[in-house]
Short mmCIF file of C-alpha atoms in Angstrom, two decimals:
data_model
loop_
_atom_site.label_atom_id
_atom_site.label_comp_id
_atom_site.label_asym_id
_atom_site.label_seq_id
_atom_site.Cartn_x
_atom_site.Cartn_y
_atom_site.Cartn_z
CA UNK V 1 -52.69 -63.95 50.98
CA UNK V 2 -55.61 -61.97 51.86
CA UNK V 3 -53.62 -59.12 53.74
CA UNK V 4 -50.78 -58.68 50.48
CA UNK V 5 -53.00 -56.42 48.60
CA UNK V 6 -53.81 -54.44 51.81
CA UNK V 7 -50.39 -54.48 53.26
CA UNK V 8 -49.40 -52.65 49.77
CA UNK V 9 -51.94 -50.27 49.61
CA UNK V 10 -51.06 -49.26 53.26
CA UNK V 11 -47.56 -49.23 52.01
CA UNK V 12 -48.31 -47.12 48.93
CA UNK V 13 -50.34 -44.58 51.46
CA UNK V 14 -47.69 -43.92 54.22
CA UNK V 15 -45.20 -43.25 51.17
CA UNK V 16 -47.86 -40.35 50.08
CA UNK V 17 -47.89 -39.23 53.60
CA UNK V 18 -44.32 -39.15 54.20
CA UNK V 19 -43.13 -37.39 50.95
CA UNK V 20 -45.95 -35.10 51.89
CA UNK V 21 -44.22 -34.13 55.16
CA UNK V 22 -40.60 -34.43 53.32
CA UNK V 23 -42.08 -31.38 50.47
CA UNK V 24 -43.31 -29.30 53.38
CA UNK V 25 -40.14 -29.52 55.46
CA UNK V 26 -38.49 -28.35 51.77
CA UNK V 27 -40.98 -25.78 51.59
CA UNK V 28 -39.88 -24.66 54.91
CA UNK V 29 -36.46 -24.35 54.07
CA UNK V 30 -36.67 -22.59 51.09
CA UNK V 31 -38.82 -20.03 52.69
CA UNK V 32 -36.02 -20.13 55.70
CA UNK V 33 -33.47 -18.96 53.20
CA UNK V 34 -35.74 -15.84 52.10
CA UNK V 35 -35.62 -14.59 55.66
CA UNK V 36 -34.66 -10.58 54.71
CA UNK V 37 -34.57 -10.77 50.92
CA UNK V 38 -38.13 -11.40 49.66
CA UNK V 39 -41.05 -11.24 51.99
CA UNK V 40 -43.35 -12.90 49.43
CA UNK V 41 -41.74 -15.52 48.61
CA UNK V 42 -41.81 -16.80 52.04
CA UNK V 43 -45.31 -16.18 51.90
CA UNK V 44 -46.20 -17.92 49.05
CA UNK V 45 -43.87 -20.69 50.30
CA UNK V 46 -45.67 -21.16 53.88
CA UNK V 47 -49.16 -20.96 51.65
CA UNK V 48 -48.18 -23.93 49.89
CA UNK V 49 -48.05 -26.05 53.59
CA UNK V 50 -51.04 -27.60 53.92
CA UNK V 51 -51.32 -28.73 57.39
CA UNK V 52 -48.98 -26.53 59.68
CA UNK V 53 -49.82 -28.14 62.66
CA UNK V 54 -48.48 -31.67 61.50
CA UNK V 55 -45.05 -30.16 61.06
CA UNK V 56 -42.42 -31.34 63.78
CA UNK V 57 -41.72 -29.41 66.98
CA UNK V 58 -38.68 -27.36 65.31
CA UNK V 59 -40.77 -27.09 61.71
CA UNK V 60 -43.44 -26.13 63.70
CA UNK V 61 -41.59 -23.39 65.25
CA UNK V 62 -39.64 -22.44 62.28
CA UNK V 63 -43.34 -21.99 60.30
CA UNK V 64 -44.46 -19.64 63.54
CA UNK V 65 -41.18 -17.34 63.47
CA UNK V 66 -41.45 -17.63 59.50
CA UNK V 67 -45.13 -16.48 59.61
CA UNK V 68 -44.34 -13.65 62.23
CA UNK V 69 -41.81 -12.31 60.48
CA UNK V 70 -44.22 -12.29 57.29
CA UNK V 71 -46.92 -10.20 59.79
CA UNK V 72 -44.01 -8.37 60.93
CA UNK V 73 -42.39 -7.15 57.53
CA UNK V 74 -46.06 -6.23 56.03
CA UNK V 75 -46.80 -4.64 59.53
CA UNK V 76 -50.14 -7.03 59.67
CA UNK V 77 -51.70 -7.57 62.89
CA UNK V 78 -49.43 -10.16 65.34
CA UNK V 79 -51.87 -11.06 67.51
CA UNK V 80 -52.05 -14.82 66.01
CA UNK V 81 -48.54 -14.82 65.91
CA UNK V 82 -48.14 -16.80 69.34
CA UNK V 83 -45.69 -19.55 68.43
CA UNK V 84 -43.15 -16.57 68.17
CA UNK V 85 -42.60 -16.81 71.95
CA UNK V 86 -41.48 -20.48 72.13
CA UNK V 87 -39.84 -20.13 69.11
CA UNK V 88 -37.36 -16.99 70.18
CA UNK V 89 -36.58 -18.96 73.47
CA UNK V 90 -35.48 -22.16 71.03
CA UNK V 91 -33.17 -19.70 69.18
CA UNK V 92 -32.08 -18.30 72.23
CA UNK V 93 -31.54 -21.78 73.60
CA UNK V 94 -29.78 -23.17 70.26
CA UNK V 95 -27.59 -19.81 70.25
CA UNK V 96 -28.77 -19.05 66.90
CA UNK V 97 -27.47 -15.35 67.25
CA UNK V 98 -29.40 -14.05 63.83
CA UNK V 99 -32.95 -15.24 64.23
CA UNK V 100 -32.54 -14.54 68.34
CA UNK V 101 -32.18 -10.65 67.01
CA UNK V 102 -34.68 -11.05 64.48
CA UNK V 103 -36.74 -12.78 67.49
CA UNK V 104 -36.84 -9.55 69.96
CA UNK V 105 -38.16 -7.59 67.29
CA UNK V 106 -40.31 -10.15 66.41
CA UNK V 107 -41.62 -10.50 69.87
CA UNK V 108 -41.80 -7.05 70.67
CA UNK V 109 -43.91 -6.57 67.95
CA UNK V 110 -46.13 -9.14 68.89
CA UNK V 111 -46.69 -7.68 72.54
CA UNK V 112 -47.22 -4.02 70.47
CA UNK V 113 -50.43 -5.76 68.69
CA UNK V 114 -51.79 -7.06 71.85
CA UNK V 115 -51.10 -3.61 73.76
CA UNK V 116 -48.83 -5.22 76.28
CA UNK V 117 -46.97 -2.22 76.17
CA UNK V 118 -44.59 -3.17 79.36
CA UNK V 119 -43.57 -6.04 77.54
CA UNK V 120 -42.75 -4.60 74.06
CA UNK V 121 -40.55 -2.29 75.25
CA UNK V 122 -39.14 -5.20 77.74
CA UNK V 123 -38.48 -7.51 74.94
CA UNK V 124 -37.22 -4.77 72.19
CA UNK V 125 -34.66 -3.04 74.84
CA UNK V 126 -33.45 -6.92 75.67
CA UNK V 127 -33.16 -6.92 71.89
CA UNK V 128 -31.26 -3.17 71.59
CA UNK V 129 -28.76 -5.03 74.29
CA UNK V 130 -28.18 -8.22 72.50
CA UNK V 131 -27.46 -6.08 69.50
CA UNK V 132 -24.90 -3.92 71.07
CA UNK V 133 -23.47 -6.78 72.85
CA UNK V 134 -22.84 -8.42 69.57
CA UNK V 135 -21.60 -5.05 67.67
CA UNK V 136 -24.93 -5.46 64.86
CA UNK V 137 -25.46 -1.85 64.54
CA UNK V 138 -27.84 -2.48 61.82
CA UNK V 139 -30.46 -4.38 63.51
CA UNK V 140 -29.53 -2.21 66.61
CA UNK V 141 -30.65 0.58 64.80
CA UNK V 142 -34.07 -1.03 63.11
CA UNK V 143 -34.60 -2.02 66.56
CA UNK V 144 -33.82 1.45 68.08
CA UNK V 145 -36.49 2.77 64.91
CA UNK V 146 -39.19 -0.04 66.14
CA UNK V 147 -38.95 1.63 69.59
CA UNK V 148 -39.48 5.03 68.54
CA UNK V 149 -42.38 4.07 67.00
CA UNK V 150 -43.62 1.72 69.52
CA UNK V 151 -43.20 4.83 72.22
CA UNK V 152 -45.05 7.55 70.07
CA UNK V 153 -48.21 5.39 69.26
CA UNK V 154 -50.26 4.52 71.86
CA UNK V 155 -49.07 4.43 75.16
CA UNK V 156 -45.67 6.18 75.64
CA UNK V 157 -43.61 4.46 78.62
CA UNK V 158 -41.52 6.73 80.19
CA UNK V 159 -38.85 5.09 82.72
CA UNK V 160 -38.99 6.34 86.96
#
């Protein structure tokens, strides 16, 4: 009789915990749904997730693409933006075509922050291809502008 009260209160507590994790999965998806209408909504969105790193592997990811593509759109420094590596090979992996495209931009802008020039231009031509491939002249050509940009600032890689 003893362990009732505290078998309820332990009860009552993972219920907190577990519609905590429920509202930031929501949050997530709302902000997911944002992706290239309103930058600062997904902001405000991913500001209201408390713990980031308690999200599941694919929230988890989602929340690092999401956040990159916050950096990205403000063109804030990507340098924390790491999880945008795993997370492009997941939506290259789960043949989600849109945020794969989004993902080479996203990427290559990442490597442009941390002046791995080589890389930038690797991922955003890999990008440029995947575009044409898939006839999306539109993010070919705000992929074609990124590299233009990413070839006149700093370092300009020329091809043997």
């Amino acid at each position: 009789m003893n362990r009732l009260p505290f078998l309820g209160l332990l009860l009552a507590l993972l219920c907190l915990v577990s519609c905590r994790q429920m509202n930031d999965v929501r949050l997530l998806h709302l902000a997911e749904e944002q992706v290239e209408m309103n930058v600062d909504s997904i902001y405000a969105l991913l500001s209201q997730i408390e713990k980031p790193s308690q999200l599941s592997g694919e929230e988890r990811l989602l929340y690092g693409w999401l956040n990159a593509y916050v950096h990205y759109k403000w063109r804030n420094s990507m340098t924390e933006d790491s999880l945008i590596l795993p997370a492009s090979d997941y939506y290259a992996f789960c043949d989600d075509t849109a945020k794969n495209l989004l993902s080479y931009q996203l990427k290559a802008w990442y490597w442009h922050w941390l002046k791995k020039h080589g890389q930038c231009i690797a991922a955003i031509d890999s990008g440029i291809a995947l575009a044409k491939a898939l006839q999306d002249t539109g993010r070919m050509a705000d992929m074609l502008s990124d590299k233009a940009y990413m070839c006149t600032c700093g370092k300009i890689i020329r091809k043997p």
